[in-house]
Short mmCIF file of C-alpha atoms and ligand atoms in Angstrom, two decimals:
data_model
loop_
_atom_site.label_atom_id
_atom_site.label_comp_id
_atom_site.label_asym_id
_atom_site.label_seq_id
_atom_site.Cartn_x
_atom_site.Cartn_y
_atom_site.Cartn_z
CA MET A 1 18.86 12.71 9.43
CA ARG A 2 15.89 12.31 11.80
CA ILE A 3 13.88 9.64 10.11
CA THR A 4 10.55 8.26 11.07
CA VAL A 5 9.68 4.78 9.83
CA VAL A 6 5.94 4.26 9.88
CA GLY A 7 5.28 0.60 10.50
CA GLY A 8 7.20 -2.08 12.41
CA GLY A 9 6.68 -5.13 10.29
CA VAL A 10 9.47 -6.92 8.44
CA ILE A 11 9.85 -4.11 5.93
CA GLY A 12 9.86 -1.28 8.52
CA LEU A 13 12.09 -3.14 10.93
CA SER A 14 14.59 -4.12 8.11
CA ALA A 15 14.69 -0.62 6.81
CA ALA A 16 15.07 0.95 10.27
CA TRP A 17 17.86 -1.44 11.11
CA ARG A 18 19.74 -0.60 7.90
CA LEU A 19 19.20 3.20 8.43
CA GLY A 20 20.23 3.00 12.10
CA THR A 21 23.37 1.00 11.15
CA ALA A 22 24.23 3.74 8.70
CA GLY A 23 24.17 6.39 11.47
CA HIS A 24 20.71 7.99 10.97
CA ALA A 25 18.46 8.92 14.01
CA VAL A 26 15.58 6.57 13.47
CA THR A 27 12.24 6.19 15.19
CA VAL A 28 9.85 3.32 14.29
CA LEU A 29 6.31 4.35 14.85
CA ASP A 30 3.93 1.34 15.45
CA PRO A 31 1.44 0.53 18.21
CA ALA A 32 2.57 -3.11 18.24
CA PRO A 33 5.74 -3.75 16.20
CA GLY A 34 5.92 -7.17 14.51
CA SER A 35 2.25 -8.11 15.11
CA GLY A 36 0.70 -7.61 11.70
CA ALA A 37 0.98 -9.55 8.43
CA SER A 38 4.64 -10.29 9.19
CA TRP A 39 3.59 -12.18 12.31
CA VAL A 40 1.12 -14.25 10.37
CA ALA A 41 3.36 -14.93 7.32
CA GLY A 42 4.34 -18.47 6.20
CA GLY A 43 7.90 -17.16 5.54
CA MET A 44 8.53 -18.53 2.11
CA LEU A 45 11.35 -16.88 0.20
CA ALA A 46 10.04 -18.23 -3.05
CA PRO A 47 10.42 -16.09 -6.19
CA VAL A 48 10.33 -19.07 -8.54
CA THR A 49 7.39 -21.00 -7.11
CA GLU A 50 5.30 -17.80 -6.55
CA ALA A 51 6.02 -16.82 -10.18
CA TRP A 52 3.13 -16.01 -12.44
CA PRO A 53 3.31 -15.56 -16.25
CA GLY A 54 3.23 -11.86 -17.01
CA GLU A 55 4.90 -10.94 -13.68
CA GLU A 56 8.47 -11.22 -14.88
CA GLU A 57 9.63 -7.96 -13.26
CA LEU A 58 8.47 -9.26 -9.93
CA LEU A 59 10.30 -12.55 -10.55
CA ASP A 60 13.51 -10.52 -11.27
CA LEU A 61 13.04 -8.50 -8.03
CA GLY A 62 12.50 -11.69 -6.08
CA LEU A 63 15.51 -13.48 -7.55
CA ALA A 64 17.70 -10.44 -6.61
CA ALA A 65 16.20 -10.60 -3.10
CA VAL A 66 16.63 -14.31 -2.51
CA ALA A 67 20.27 -14.01 -3.58
CA ARG A 68 20.76 -11.49 -0.79
CA TRP A 69 19.03 -13.56 1.85
CA PRO A 70 21.94 -15.73 3.23
CA ALA A 71 24.16 -12.64 3.80
CA PHE A 72 21.11 -10.63 5.26
CA ALA A 73 20.28 -13.38 7.63
CA ALA A 74 23.85 -13.79 8.79
CA GLU A 75 24.26 -10.03 9.26
CA ILE A 76 21.07 -9.69 11.38
CA GLY A 77 21.94 -12.79 13.38
CA ALA A 78 25.36 -11.32 14.16
CA ALA A 79 23.90 -7.84 14.92
CA ALA A 80 21.25 -9.28 17.34
CA GLY A 81 23.31 -12.17 18.80
CA MET A 82 20.54 -14.66 17.99
CA PRO A 83 19.32 -16.78 15.15
CA SER A 84 17.40 -15.02 12.33
CA GLY A 85 15.46 -18.05 11.20
CA LEU A 86 16.76 -18.79 7.61
CA ARG A 87 16.05 -22.33 6.32
CA GLU A 88 17.92 -23.42 3.23
CA GLU A 89 16.38 -26.85 2.54
CA GLY A 90 14.49 -25.63 -0.57
CA THR A 91 11.03 -26.25 -1.91
CA VAL A 92 9.07 -28.93 -3.76
CA VAL A 93 5.94 -28.11 -5.72
CA VAL A 94 3.56 -31.04 -6.13
CA ALA A 95 0.44 -31.89 -7.95
CA THR A 96 -2.37 -34.30 -7.32
CA GLY A 97 -4.90 -34.65 -10.16
CA VAL A 98 -4.43 -34.52 -13.93
CA GLY A 99 -5.33 -30.79 -14.16
CA ASP A 100 -2.90 -29.95 -11.41
CA ARG A 101 -0.15 -31.81 -13.20
CA ALA A 102 -0.95 -29.87 -16.40
CA GLU A 103 -0.69 -26.60 -14.47
CA LEU A 104 2.81 -27.62 -13.05
CA ASP A 105 3.89 -28.57 -16.62
CA ALA A 106 2.80 -25.01 -17.73
CA LEU A 107 4.81 -23.45 -14.81
CA ALA A 108 7.90 -25.62 -15.62
CA ALA A 109 7.56 -24.59 -19.34
CA HIS A 110 7.17 -20.95 -18.34
CA LEU A 111 10.26 -21.06 -16.15
CA ALA A 112 12.30 -22.90 -18.68
CA GLY A 113 11.30 -20.20 -21.24
CA LEU A 114 12.84 -17.66 -18.85
CA GLY A 115 15.99 -19.74 -18.67
CA ARG A 116 15.23 -21.09 -15.18
CA GLU A 117 15.30 -24.86 -15.39
CA VAL A 118 13.57 -26.74 -12.58
CA GLU A 119 13.87 -30.43 -11.89
CA ARG A 120 10.80 -32.61 -12.77
CA LEU A 121 10.12 -35.42 -10.38
CA THR A 122 7.66 -38.33 -10.24
CA GLY A 123 5.63 -39.09 -7.23
CA ARG A 124 7.99 -41.75 -6.19
CA GLU A 125 11.04 -39.56 -6.50
CA LEU A 126 9.23 -36.86 -4.51
CA ARG A 127 8.48 -39.32 -1.69
CA ARG A 128 12.08 -40.42 -1.59
CA LEU A 129 12.99 -36.77 -1.00
CA GLU A 130 10.10 -36.11 1.45
CA PRO A 131 8.64 -39.27 2.88
CA ALA A 132 5.79 -37.19 4.48
CA LEU A 133 4.23 -36.80 0.95
CA GLY A 134 1.16 -39.03 0.52
CA PRO A 135 0.15 -41.42 -2.31
CA GLU A 136 -2.13 -38.78 -3.98
CA VAL A 137 1.04 -36.83 -5.02
CA ARG A 138 1.68 -37.85 -8.63
CA GLY A 139 4.47 -35.58 -9.69
CA GLY A 140 6.12 -32.22 -9.22
CA LEU A 141 9.17 -30.00 -9.18
CA SER A 142 12.10 -29.52 -7.07
CA VAL A 143 13.24 -25.87 -6.65
CA PRO A 144 16.21 -25.88 -4.24
CA GLY A 145 16.71 -22.13 -4.55
CA ASP A 146 13.36 -21.22 -3.05
CA LEU A 147 14.13 -20.89 0.67
CA ALA A 148 12.14 -20.06 3.85
CA VAL A 149 12.50 -18.08 7.03
CA ASP A 150 10.95 -18.52 10.49
CA ASN A 151 9.11 -15.17 10.36
CA ARG A 152 8.72 -14.86 14.19
CA GLU A 153 12.36 -15.63 14.82
CA LEU A 154 13.34 -13.07 12.17
CA LEU A 155 11.15 -10.38 13.65
CA GLY A 156 12.63 -10.88 17.11
CA ALA A 157 16.19 -10.62 15.71
CA LEU A 158 15.33 -7.55 13.70
CA ARG A 159 13.86 -5.80 16.68
CA VAL A 160 17.04 -6.46 18.74
CA GLY A 161 19.34 -5.64 15.91
CA ALA A 162 17.58 -2.33 15.34
CA GLU A 163 17.59 -1.45 19.05
CA ARG A 164 21.36 -2.19 19.17
CA ALA A 165 21.74 0.13 16.18
CA GLY A 166 20.17 2.94 18.19
CA VAL A 167 16.66 2.78 16.68
CA ALA A 168 13.93 4.12 18.97
CA PHE A 169 10.46 2.74 19.08
CA ALA A 170 7.31 4.94 19.60
CA ALA A 171 4.03 3.15 20.32
CA GLY A 172 1.60 5.47 18.68
CA ALA A 173 -0.56 4.94 15.70
CA ALA A 174 0.31 7.10 12.68
CA VAL A 175 -2.59 9.20 11.34
CA ALA A 176 -0.87 11.07 8.42
CA VAL A 177 2.39 12.08 7.01
CA GLN A 178 2.71 15.84 7.27
CA ASP A 179 4.37 18.12 4.73
CA ASP A 180 4.51 21.93 3.96
CA GLY A 181 3.61 21.45 0.27
CA THR A 182 7.24 20.88 -0.72
CA ARG A 183 8.86 18.57 1.76
CA VAL A 184 7.85 16.37 4.65
CA THR A 185 7.84 17.82 8.19
CA GLY A 186 6.86 14.90 10.27
CA VAL A 187 4.16 12.36 11.12
CA ARG A 188 0.94 13.07 12.93
CA CYS A 189 -0.19 10.40 15.42
CA ALA A 190 -2.97 10.11 17.99
CA SER A 191 -0.83 11.66 20.72
CA GLY A 192 0.90 14.50 18.76
CA SER A 193 3.50 14.86 16.00
CA ILE A 194 6.97 13.52 15.40
CA ARG A 195 9.06 15.99 13.54
CA SER A 196 11.23 14.34 10.86
CA ASP A 197 13.57 15.20 7.94
CA ALA A 198 12.44 12.04 6.13
CA VAL A 199 9.52 9.66 6.52
CA VAL A 200 9.49 6.06 5.42
CA VAL A 201 5.94 4.70 4.87
CA ALA A 202 6.13 0.96 5.60
CA ALA A 203 2.77 0.41 7.07
CA GLY A 204 1.74 -2.54 4.87
CA ALA A 205 -2.00 -2.73 4.14
CA HIS A 206 -2.57 0.50 6.12
CA SER A 207 -0.20 2.63 4.03
CA ALA A 208 -2.78 4.16 1.64
CA ALA A 209 -4.43 6.32 4.32
CA LEU A 210 -1.19 8.03 5.38
CA HIS A 211 -0.54 10.33 2.39
CA PRO A 212 -2.74 11.29 -0.65
CA VAL A 213 0.06 10.16 -2.95
CA LEU A 214 -0.67 6.55 -1.84
CA ASP A 215 -4.42 6.87 -2.12
CA GLY A 216 -5.89 3.80 -3.91
CA LEU A 217 -2.54 2.13 -4.52
CA VAL A 218 -2.45 -0.25 -1.56
CA ARG A 219 -5.33 -2.52 -0.51
CA PRO A 220 -5.64 -5.32 2.06
CA VAL A 221 -5.60 -8.96 0.74
CA LYS A 222 -6.63 -11.27 3.53
CA GLY A 223 -4.88 -14.57 4.13
CA GLU A 224 -5.45 -17.19 6.81
CA ILE A 225 -2.81 -19.63 8.08
CA LEU A 226 -2.80 -22.56 10.46
CA ARG A 227 0.12 -23.58 12.73
CA LEU A 228 0.47 -27.24 13.37
CA ALA A 229 2.85 -29.14 15.76
CA ALA A 230 3.97 -32.80 15.36
CA ARG A 231 2.89 -34.75 18.49
CA PRO A 232 4.97 -37.70 19.79
CA GLY A 233 4.57 -40.64 17.38
CA ALA A 234 3.25 -38.60 14.51
CA PHE A 235 4.82 -38.85 11.11
CA PRO A 236 7.77 -36.32 10.90
CA ALA A 237 7.10 -33.10 9.03
CA PRO A 238 8.78 -32.48 5.71
CA SER A 239 12.13 -30.65 5.77
CA ARG A 240 11.48 -28.65 2.62
CA THR A 241 8.65 -26.28 1.92
CA VAL A 242 5.82 -28.19 0.21
CA ARG A 243 3.64 -26.23 -2.19
CA ALA A 244 0.76 -28.13 -3.68
CA LEU A 245 -2.06 -27.85 -6.15
CA VAL A 246 -5.06 -29.85 -4.99
CA ASP A 247 -7.87 -29.93 -7.57
CA GLY A 248 -6.74 -26.48 -8.61
CA ARG A 249 -6.56 -25.05 -5.15
CA PRO A 250 -3.08 -23.91 -3.94
CA VAL A 251 -1.86 -24.87 -0.44
CA TYR A 252 1.57 -24.73 1.16
CA ALA A 253 3.19 -26.08 4.35
CA VAL A 254 6.42 -24.43 5.57
CA PRO A 255 8.42 -26.32 8.13
CA ARG A 256 9.62 -24.84 11.39
CA ASP A 257 12.29 -26.21 13.71
CA GLY A 258 10.96 -28.78 16.15
CA GLY A 259 8.39 -30.36 13.94
CA GLY A 260 6.15 -27.36 13.38
CA LEU A 261 4.33 -26.58 10.17
CA VAL A 262 2.72 -23.39 8.89
CA VAL A 263 -0.08 -24.21 6.46
CA GLY A 264 -1.40 -21.49 4.25
CA ALA A 265 -2.87 -19.54 2.80
CA THR A 266 -6.26 -18.42 1.80
CA GLN A 267 -6.65 -15.28 -0.30
CA TYR A 268 -9.65 -12.94 -0.17
CA GLU A 269 -10.53 -9.38 -1.05
CA ALA A 270 -12.31 -8.67 2.17
CA GLY A 271 -11.26 -5.19 3.29
CA PHE A 272 -9.69 -4.99 6.75
CA ASP A 273 -11.48 -8.24 8.06
CA THR A 274 -9.02 -10.39 10.02
CA ASP A 275 -11.49 -13.04 11.25
CA VAL A 276 -10.55 -16.65 10.63
CA THR A 277 -13.43 -18.38 8.94
CA VAL A 278 -14.70 -21.89 9.26
CA ALA A 279 -14.46 -22.44 5.53
CA GLY A 280 -10.87 -21.11 5.39
CA VAL A 281 -9.72 -23.55 8.07
CA ARG A 282 -11.66 -26.41 6.56
CA ASP A 283 -10.20 -25.86 3.00
CA LEU A 284 -6.61 -25.60 4.28
CA LEU A 285 -6.84 -28.67 6.44
CA ARG A 286 -8.59 -30.78 3.75
CA ASP A 287 -6.07 -29.88 1.08
CA ALA A 288 -2.96 -30.07 3.20
CA GLU A 289 -4.06 -33.51 4.53
CA ARG A 290 -4.44 -34.87 1.03
CA VAL A 291 -0.74 -33.97 0.29
CA LEU A 292 0.63 -34.68 3.77
CA PRO A 293 -1.61 -37.30 5.34
CA GLY A 294 0.45 -37.46 8.58
CA ILE A 295 -0.78 -34.12 9.74
CA ALA A 296 -4.07 -35.70 10.86
CA GLU A 297 -2.13 -36.63 13.97
CA TYR A 298 -0.71 -33.13 14.62
CA ALA A 299 -1.90 -30.62 17.07
CA LEU A 300 -3.60 -27.58 15.61
CA VAL A 301 -2.09 -24.86 17.77
CA GLU A 302 -3.05 -21.58 16.03
CA SER A 303 -5.22 -20.07 13.39
CA VAL A 304 -4.72 -16.49 12.39
CA ALA A 305 -5.38 -14.06 9.60
CA GLY A 306 -3.29 -11.23 8.17
CA LEU A 307 -3.56 -8.60 5.47
CA ARG A 308 -1.14 -8.60 2.64
CA PRO A 309 -0.60 -5.16 1.15
CA GLY A 310 -1.68 -5.63 -2.56
CA THR A 311 -0.99 -3.17 -5.36
CA PRO A 312 -2.78 -2.85 -8.74
CA ASP A 313 0.04 -4.68 -10.58
CA ASN A 314 1.29 -6.89 -7.73
CA ARG A 315 4.71 -5.13 -7.71
CA PRO A 316 5.74 -3.32 -4.55
CA LEU A 317 6.12 0.47 -4.13
CA ILE A 318 9.65 1.23 -3.27
CA GLY A 319 10.74 4.77 -4.06
CA ARG A 320 10.31 8.49 -3.49
CA ALA A 321 6.86 9.90 -3.96
CA GLY A 322 5.12 13.23 -3.36
CA PRO A 323 6.92 15.74 -1.20
CA GLU A 324 10.65 15.73 -0.79
CA GLY A 325 11.73 13.47 2.05
CA LEU A 326 8.83 10.91 1.65
CA VAL A 327 10.07 7.42 0.84
CA VAL A 328 7.50 4.57 0.41
CA ALA A 329 8.23 0.93 1.11
CA THR A 330 5.03 -0.94 0.90
CA GLY A 331 2.74 -3.00 -1.35
CA HIS A 332 4.80 -6.15 -1.09
CA GLY A 333 1.79 -8.39 -1.43
CA ARG A 334 2.72 -12.09 -1.07
CA ASN A 335 6.41 -11.25 -1.02
CA GLY A 336 7.24 -9.07 2.03
CA MET A 337 9.65 -11.52 3.66
CA LEU A 338 11.38 -12.29 0.42
CA LEU A 339 11.81 -8.66 -0.62
CA ALA A 340 12.86 -7.34 2.91
CA PRO A 341 16.71 -7.30 2.27
CA LEU A 342 16.40 -5.62 -1.14
CA THR A 343 13.82 -3.09 0.22
CA ALA A 344 16.03 -2.22 3.28
CA ASP A 345 18.96 -1.47 0.96
CA ALA A 346 16.77 0.61 -1.40
CA VAL A 347 15.29 2.62 1.42
CA LEU A 348 18.84 3.55 2.67
CA ALA A 349 19.85 4.54 -0.85
CA LEU A 350 16.60 6.57 -1.47
CA VAL A 351 16.93 8.39 1.90
CA GLU A 352 20.52 9.29 0.98
CA GLY A 353 19.52 10.56 -2.57
CA GLY A 354 20.19 7.42 -4.51
CA ASP A 355 17.88 5.23 -6.54
CA GLY A 356 15.55 2.29 -5.78
CA PRO A 357 14.62 -0.60 -8.13
CA ALA A 358 13.03 0.86 -11.24
CA ALA A 359 10.48 -1.90 -11.43
CA ALA A 360 9.07 -0.88 -8.03
CA ASP A 361 9.08 2.88 -8.56
CA PRO A 362 5.76 4.38 -7.44
CA ALA A 363 6.09 6.87 -10.32
CA ARG A 364 4.72 4.16 -12.67
CA PHE A 365 1.23 5.08 -11.35
CA ALA A 366 1.68 8.87 -11.58
CA ASP A 367 0.43 9.21 -15.15
CA ALA A 368 -2.68 7.17 -14.44
CA ARG A 369 -3.44 9.33 -11.41
CA ARG A 370 -3.05 12.57 -13.39
N1 LIG B 1 3.69 -15.71 0.27
C1 LIG B 1 2.66 -16.48 0.85
C2 LIG B 1 1.38 -15.83 1.01
O1 LIG B 1 1.22 -14.69 0.76
O2 LIG B 1 0.47 -16.65 1.39
#
């Protein structure tokens, strides 16, 4: 089939690579592949430590996805002939004040109620694991199954893997998915149209504008991150992802090879604004330094904002929608990196007439829309 994948972020590239490997004629349409939210991402593959009470279906999707990650990373690495960035050191979640510890207790109890025991650790035990943690850390959890990926290494490997699988890249900006009232016919972009038998909408926060069936279902949720680099003589960065609550505010630090740290992330409902604000940088640095005091000696090498694609119920939209031949793979919110392997497999199944994950089926919004 001639398939156009609209969007060259982690979801679009993973799906395109899977579809190309399966023998389809795939074109990725994106003015700058790999440059949006996927480029900004911290790269946590963290279904357990991103879990919220009431979002059990998302937790199940995330657990299924994280289980696929080691094989997915190995497959991309082999296809591209380069590392794909997986880090398997795990995650610690730490608390500072009394209120923060009570919140972690509630998270641990919630997870235990779901049959997912996590290990409770004192501040001293946490510092034995990660000496970079400072004296304000009073307790926390160890979650070895929550992993991380170097998002930029992954995007590079996916691009090469996709090209090697025969995927073509077109640099236009998509304007709308076209259909004849029954089935899709192609994608209209600034410079013309690309005729297609199937279209995969994987345009992240920009997806809603591409077809009326997605109208109002995906919105941008802004997040700012900072990239830090250990300078000679500075205290070494942690080897695990550190997630923290500091006086009720969440902050995380995700290690990169070579002493780098990605510190994130703010969360705002601010439309398509991607400015990095003074207050965002101040809050992230202040909170991260209380947990990891050694970062005061690090270089601040980058600050950047991205737009998570949010949905009304925080679950992604992965499934057929609207005219025949239209598959959507968007709305991954805080979990795009995590859900990429599961989404890529689902897109291949959906394009070939099979099913996607029921919990992510866009049809759940159809009644409300009628
Ligand atoms: N998953 C991390 C974030 O969205 O900030």
